[in-house]
PDB file of C-alpha atoms in Angstrom:
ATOM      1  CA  UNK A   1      73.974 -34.769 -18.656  1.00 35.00           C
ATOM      2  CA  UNK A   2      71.879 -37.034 -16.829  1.00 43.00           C
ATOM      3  CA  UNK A   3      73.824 -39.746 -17.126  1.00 54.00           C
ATOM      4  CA  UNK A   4      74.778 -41.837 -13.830  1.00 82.00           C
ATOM      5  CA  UNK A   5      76.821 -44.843 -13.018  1.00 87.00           C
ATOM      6  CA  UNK A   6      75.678 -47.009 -10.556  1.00 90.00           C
ATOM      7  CA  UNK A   7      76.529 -50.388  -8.703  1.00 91.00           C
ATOM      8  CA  UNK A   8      74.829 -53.719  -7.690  1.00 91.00           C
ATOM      9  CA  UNK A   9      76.558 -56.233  -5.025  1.00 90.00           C
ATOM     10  CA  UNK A  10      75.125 -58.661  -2.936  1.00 90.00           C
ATOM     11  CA  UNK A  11      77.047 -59.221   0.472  1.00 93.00           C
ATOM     12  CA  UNK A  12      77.692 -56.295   2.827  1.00 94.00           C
ATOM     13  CA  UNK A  13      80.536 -53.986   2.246  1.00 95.00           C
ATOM     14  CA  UNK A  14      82.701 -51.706   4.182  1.00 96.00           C
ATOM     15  CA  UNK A  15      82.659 -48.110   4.094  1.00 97.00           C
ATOM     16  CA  UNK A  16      85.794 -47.399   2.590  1.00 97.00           C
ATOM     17  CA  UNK A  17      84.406 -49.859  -0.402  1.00 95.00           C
ATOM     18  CA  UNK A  18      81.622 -46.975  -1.026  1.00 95.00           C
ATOM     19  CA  UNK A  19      83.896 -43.940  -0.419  1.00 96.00           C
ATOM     20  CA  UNK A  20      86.167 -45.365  -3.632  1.00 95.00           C
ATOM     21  CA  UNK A  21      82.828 -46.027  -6.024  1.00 94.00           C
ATOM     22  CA  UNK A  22      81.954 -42.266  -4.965  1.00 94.00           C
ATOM     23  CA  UNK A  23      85.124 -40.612  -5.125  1.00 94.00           C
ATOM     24  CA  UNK A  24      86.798 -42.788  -7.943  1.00 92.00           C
ATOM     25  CA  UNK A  25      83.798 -43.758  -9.649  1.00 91.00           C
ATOM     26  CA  UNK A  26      81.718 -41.007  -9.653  1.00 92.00           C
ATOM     27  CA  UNK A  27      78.552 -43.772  -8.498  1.00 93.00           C
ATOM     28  CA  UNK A  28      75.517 -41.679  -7.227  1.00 93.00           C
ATOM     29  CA  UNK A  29      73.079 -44.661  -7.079  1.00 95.00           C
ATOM     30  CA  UNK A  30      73.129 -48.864  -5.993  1.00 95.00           C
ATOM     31  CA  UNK A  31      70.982 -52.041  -6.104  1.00 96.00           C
ATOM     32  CA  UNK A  32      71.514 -53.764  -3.605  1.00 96.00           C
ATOM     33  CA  UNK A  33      70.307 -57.288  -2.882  1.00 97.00           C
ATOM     34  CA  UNK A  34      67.696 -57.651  -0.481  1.00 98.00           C
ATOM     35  CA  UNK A  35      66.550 -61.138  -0.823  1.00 97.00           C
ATOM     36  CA  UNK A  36      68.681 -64.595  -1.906  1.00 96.00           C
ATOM     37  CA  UNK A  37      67.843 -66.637  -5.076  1.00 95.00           C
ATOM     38  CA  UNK A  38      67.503 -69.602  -2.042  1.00 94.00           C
ATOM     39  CA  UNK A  39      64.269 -67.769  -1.186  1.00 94.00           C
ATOM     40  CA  UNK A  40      65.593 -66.055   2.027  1.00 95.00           C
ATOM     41  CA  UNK A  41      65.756 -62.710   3.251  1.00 97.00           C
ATOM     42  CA  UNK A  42      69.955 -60.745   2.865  1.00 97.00           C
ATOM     43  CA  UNK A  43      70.391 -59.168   5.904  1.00 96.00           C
ATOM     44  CA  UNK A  44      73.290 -57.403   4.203  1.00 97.00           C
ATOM     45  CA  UNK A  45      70.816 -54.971   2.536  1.00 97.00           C
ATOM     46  CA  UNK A  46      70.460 -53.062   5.525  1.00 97.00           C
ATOM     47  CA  UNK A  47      73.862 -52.136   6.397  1.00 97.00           C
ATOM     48  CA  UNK A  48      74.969 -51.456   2.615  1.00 97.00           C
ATOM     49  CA  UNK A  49      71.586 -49.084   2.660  1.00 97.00           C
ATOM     50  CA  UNK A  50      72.710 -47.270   5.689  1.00 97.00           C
ATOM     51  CA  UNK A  51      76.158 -47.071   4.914  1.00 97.00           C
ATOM     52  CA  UNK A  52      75.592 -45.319   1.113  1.00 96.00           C
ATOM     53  CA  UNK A  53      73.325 -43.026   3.365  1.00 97.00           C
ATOM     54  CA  UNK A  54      76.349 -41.708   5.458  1.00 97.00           C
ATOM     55  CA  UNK A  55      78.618 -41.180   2.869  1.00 96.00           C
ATOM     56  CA  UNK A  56      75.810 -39.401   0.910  1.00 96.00           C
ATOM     57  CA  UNK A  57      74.460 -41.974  -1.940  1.00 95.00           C
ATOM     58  CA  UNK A  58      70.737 -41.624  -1.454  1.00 95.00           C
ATOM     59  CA  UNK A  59      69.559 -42.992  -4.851  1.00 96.00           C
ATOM     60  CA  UNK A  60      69.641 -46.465  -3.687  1.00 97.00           C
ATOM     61  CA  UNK A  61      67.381 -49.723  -4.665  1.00 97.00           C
ATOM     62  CA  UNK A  62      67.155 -53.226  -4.050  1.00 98.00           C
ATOM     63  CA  UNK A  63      66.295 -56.494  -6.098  1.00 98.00           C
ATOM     64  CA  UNK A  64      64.550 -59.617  -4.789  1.00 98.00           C
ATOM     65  CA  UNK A  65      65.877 -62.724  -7.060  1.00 96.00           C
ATOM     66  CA  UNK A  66      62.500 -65.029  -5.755  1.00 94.00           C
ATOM     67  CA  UNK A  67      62.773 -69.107  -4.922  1.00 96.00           C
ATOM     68  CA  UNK A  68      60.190 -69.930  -7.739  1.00 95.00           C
ATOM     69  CA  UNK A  69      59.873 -73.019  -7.135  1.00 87.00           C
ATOM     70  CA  UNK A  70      57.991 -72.407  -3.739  1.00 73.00           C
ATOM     71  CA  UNK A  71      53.922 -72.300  -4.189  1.00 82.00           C
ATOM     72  CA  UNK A  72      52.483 -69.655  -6.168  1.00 79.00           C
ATOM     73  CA  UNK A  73      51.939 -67.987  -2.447  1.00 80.00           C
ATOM     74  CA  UNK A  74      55.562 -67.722  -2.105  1.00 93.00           C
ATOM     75  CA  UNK A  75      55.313 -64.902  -4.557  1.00 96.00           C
ATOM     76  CA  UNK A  76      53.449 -63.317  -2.078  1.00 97.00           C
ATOM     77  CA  UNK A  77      55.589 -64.378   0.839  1.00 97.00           C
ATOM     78  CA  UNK A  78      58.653 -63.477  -0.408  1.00 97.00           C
ATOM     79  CA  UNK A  79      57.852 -59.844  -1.263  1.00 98.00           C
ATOM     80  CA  UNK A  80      55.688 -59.642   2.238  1.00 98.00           C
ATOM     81  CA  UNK A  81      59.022 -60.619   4.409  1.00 97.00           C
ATOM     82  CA  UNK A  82      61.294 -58.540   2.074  1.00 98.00           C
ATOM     83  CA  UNK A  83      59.235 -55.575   2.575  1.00 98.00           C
ATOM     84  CA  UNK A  84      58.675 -56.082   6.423  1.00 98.00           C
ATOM     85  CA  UNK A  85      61.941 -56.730   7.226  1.00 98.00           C
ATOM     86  CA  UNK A  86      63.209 -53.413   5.763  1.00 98.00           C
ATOM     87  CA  UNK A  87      59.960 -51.513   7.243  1.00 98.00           C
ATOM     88  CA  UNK A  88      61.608 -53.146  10.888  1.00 98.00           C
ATOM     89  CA  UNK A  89      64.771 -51.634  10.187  1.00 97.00           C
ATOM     90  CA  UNK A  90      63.502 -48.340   9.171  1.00 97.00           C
ATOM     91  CA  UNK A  91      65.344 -49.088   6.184  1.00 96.00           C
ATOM     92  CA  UNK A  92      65.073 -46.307   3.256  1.00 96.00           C
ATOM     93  CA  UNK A  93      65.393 -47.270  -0.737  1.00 98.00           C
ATOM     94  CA  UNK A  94      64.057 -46.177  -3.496  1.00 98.00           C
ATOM     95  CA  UNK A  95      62.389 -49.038  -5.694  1.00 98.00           C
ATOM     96  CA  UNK A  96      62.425 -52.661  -5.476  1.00 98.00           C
ATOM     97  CA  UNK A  97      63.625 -54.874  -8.861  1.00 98.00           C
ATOM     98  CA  UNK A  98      62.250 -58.043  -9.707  1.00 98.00           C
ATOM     99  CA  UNK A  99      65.442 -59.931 -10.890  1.00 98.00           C
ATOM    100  CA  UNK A 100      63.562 -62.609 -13.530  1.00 98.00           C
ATOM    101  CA  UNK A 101      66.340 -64.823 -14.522  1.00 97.00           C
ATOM    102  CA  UNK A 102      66.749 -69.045 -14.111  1.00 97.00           C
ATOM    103  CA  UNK A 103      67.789 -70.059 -10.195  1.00 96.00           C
ATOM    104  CA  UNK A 104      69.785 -73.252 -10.209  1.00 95.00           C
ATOM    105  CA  UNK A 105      68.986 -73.718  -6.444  1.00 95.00           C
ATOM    106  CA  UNK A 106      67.641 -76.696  -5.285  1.00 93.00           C
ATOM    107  CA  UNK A 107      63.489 -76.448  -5.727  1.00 93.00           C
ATOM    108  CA  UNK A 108      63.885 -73.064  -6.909  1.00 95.00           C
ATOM    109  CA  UNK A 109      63.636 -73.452 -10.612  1.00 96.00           C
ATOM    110  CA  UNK A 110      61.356 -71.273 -12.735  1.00 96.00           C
ATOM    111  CA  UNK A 111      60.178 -74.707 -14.535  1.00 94.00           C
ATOM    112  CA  UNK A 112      58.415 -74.212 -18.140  1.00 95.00           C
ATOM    113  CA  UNK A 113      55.163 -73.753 -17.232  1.00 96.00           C
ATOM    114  CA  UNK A 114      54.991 -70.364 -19.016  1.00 97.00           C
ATOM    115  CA  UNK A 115      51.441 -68.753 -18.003  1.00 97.00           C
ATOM    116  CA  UNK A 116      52.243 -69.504 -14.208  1.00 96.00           C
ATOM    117  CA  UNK A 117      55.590 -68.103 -14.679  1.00 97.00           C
ATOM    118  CA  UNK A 118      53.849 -64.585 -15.630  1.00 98.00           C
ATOM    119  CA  UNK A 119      51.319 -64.923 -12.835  1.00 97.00           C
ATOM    120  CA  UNK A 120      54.058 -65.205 -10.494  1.00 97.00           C
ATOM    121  CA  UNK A 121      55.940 -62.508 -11.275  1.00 98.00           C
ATOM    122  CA  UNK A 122      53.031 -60.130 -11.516  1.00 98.00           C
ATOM    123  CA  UNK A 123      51.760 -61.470  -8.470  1.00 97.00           C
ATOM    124  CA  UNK A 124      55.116 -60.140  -6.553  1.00 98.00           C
ATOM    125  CA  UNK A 125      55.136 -57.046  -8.651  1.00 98.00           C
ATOM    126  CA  UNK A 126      51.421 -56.436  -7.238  1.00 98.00           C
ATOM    127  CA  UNK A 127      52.147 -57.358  -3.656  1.00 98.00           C
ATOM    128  CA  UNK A 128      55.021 -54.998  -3.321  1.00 98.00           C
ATOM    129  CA  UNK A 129      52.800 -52.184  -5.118  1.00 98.00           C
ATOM    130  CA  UNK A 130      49.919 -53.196  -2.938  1.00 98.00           C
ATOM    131  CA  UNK A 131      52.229 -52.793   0.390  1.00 98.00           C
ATOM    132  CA  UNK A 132      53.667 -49.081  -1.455  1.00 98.00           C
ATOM    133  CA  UNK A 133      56.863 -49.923  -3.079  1.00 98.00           C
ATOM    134  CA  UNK A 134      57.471 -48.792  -6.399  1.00 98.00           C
ATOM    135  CA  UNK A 135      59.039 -51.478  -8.127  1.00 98.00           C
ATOM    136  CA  UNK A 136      60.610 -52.763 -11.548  1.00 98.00           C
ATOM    137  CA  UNK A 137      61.755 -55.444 -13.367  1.00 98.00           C
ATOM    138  CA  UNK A 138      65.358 -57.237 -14.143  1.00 98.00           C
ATOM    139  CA  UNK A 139      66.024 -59.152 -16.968  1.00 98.00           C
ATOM    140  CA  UNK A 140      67.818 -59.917 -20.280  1.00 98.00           C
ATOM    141  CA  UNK A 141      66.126 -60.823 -23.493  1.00 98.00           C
ATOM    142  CA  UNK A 142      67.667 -64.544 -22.844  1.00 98.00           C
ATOM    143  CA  UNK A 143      66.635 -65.296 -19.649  1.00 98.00           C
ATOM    144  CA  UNK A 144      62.999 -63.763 -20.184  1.00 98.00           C
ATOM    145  CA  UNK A 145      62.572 -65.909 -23.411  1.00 98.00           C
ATOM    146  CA  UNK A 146      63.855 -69.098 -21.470  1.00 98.00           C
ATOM    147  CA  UNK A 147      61.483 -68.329 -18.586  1.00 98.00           C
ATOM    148  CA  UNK A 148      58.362 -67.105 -20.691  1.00 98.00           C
ATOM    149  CA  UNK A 149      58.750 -68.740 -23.846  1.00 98.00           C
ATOM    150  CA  UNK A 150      59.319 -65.481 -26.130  1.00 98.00           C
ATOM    151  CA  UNK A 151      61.094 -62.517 -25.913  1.00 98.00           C
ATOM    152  CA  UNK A 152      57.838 -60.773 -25.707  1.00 97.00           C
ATOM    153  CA  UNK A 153      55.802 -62.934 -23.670  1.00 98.00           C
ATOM    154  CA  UNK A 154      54.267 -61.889 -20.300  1.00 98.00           C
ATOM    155  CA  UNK A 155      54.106 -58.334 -21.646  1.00 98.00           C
ATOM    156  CA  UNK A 156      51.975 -57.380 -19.006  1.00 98.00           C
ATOM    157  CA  UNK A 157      54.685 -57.053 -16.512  1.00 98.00           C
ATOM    158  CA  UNK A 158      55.721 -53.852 -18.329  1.00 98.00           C
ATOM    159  CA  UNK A 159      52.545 -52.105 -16.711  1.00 98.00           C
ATOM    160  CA  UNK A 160      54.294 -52.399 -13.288  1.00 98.00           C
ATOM    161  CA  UNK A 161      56.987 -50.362 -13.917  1.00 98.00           C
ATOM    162  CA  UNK A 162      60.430 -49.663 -15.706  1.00 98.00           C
ATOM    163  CA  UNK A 163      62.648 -52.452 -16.996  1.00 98.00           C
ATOM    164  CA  UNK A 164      66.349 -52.857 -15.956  1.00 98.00           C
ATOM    165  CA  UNK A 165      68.655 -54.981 -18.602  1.00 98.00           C
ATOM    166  CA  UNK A 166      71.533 -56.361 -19.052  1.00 98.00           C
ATOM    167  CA  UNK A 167      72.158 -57.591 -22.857  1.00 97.00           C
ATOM    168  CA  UNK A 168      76.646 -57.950 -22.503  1.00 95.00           C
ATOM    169  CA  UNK A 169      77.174 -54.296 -23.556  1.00 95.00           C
ATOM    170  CA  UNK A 170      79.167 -52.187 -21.553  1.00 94.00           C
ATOM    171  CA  UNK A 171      78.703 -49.173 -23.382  1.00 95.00           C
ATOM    172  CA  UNK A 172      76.812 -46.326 -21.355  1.00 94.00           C
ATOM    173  CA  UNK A 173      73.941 -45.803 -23.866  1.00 95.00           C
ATOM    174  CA  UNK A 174      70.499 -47.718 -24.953  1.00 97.00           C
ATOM    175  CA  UNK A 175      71.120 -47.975 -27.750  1.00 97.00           C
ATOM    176  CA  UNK A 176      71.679 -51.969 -27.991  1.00 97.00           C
ATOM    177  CA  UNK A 177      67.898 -52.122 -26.398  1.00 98.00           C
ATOM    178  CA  UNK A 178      66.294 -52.538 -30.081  1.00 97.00           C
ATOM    179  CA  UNK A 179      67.531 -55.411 -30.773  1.00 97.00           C
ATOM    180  CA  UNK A 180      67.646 -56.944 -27.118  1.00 98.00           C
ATOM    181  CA  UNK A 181      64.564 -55.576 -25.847  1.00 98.00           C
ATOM    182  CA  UNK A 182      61.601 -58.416 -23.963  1.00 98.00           C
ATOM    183  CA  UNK A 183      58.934 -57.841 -22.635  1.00 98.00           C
ATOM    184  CA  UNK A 184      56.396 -55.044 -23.385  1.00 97.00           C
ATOM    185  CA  UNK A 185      58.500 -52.413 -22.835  1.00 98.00           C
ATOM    186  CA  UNK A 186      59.171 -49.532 -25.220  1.00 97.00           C
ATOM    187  CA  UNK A 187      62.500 -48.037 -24.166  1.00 97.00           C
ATOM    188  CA  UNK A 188      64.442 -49.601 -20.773  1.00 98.00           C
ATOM    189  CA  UNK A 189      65.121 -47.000 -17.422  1.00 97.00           C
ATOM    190  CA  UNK A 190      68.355 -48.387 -16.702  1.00 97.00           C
ATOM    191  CA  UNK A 191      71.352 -51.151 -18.204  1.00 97.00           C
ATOM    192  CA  UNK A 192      73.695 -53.453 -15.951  1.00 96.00           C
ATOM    193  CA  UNK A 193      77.205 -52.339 -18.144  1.00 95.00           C
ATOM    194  CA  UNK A 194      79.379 -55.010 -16.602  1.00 92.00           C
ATOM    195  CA  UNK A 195      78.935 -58.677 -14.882  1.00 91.00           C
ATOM    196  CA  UNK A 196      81.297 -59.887 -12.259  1.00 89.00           C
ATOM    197  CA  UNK A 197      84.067 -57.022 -12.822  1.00 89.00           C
ATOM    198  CA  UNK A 198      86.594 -56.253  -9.926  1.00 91.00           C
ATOM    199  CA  UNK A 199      86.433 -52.191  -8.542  1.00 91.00           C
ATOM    200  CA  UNK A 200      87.639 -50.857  -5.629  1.00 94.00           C
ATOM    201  CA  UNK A 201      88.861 -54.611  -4.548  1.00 94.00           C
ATOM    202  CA  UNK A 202      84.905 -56.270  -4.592  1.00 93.00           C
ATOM    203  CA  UNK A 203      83.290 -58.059  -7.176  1.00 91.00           C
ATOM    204  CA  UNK A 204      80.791 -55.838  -8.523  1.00 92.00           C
ATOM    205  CA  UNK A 205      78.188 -55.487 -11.314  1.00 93.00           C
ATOM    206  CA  UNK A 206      77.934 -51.762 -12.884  1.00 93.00           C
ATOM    207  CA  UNK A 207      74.780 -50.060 -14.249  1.00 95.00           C
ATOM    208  CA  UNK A 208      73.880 -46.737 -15.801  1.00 95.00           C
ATOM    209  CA  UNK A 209      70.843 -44.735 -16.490  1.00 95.00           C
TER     210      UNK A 209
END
């Protein structure tokens, strides 16, 4: 079975909060967040990385939820400082995840101009590849449509890499991806199972692949 369960938080946590996903949860992998939907780096990232590295969670990724609203070169800022702030720290991970969904901060709105939506987010998908991160994108079929204008606009993004999703199920299967799929993707690489549930006393999102 190769099956995992996973977690995704966004402010550091304690080492006793890992040692209950692992030995309660059975979690082998994490996303953590590694940069703020206010367009600033989390220095949180690089303790939660290190810590799942002691207690022997090594499948571990981060997601970068971008300030849109910046200049198109913030796409390319963003993902530059991300990056080079967990090169500085000798910080390892796995893959970084493009989380595409609306930001309600303060000049950080997607905004509905759909085309330079797409550029954007293929512009930080190419930066990170460009600087030798393997990366993917976040999403659900709502936010994408809202953000793009159709659930299978800026298609191109699928060429990056895999798609994480989150569509409300919690069941530990794909098989809800048919009829919430976006994007150009054929078949997803991993699903965010719950939103905002409490485990081992944090609030936590849970994923499987």
């Amino acid at each position: 079975n190769l099956s995992t369960f996973g977690f995704d938080v966004t402010s550091a946590q304690s080492k006793s909060v890992f040692e209950c996903f692992k030995n309660e949860h059975n979690a082998n992998f994490t996303i953590f967040c590694g940069w703020l939907s206010e367009g600033i780096f989390n220095k949180g990232c690089i303790e939660n990385l290190k810590t799942a590295q002691s207690i022997g969670i090594y499948d571990n990724d981060l997601y970068l939820r971008a300030c849109r609203g910046k200049s198109m070169q913030s796409a390319v800022s963003q993902v530059t400082e991300l990056i080079g702030n967990l090169s500085n720290a000798n910080a390892k991970y796995n893959r970084i995840w493009m989380d595409v969904e609306p930001n309600h901060n303060s000049g950080c709105e997607w905004g509905s101009d759909y085309a330079a939506n797409c550029d954007y987010l293929q512009t930080m998908l190419s930066t990170a590849i460009n600087k030798g991160a393997s990366v993917g994108v976040f999403s659900a079929n709502f936010d994408w449509k809202e953000i793009f204008n159709t659930y299978d606009g800026c298609s191109n993004a699928s060429t990056y890499g895999p798609v994480w999703y989150y569509s409300g199920s919690t069941a530990q299967n794909f098989d809800d991806w048919d009829k919430n799929k976006f994007g150009g993707w054929d078949k997803p690489f991993m699903k965010q199972t719950a939103e905002g549930t409490e485990e081992c006393g944090i609030d936590v999102d849970t994923d499987w692949k």
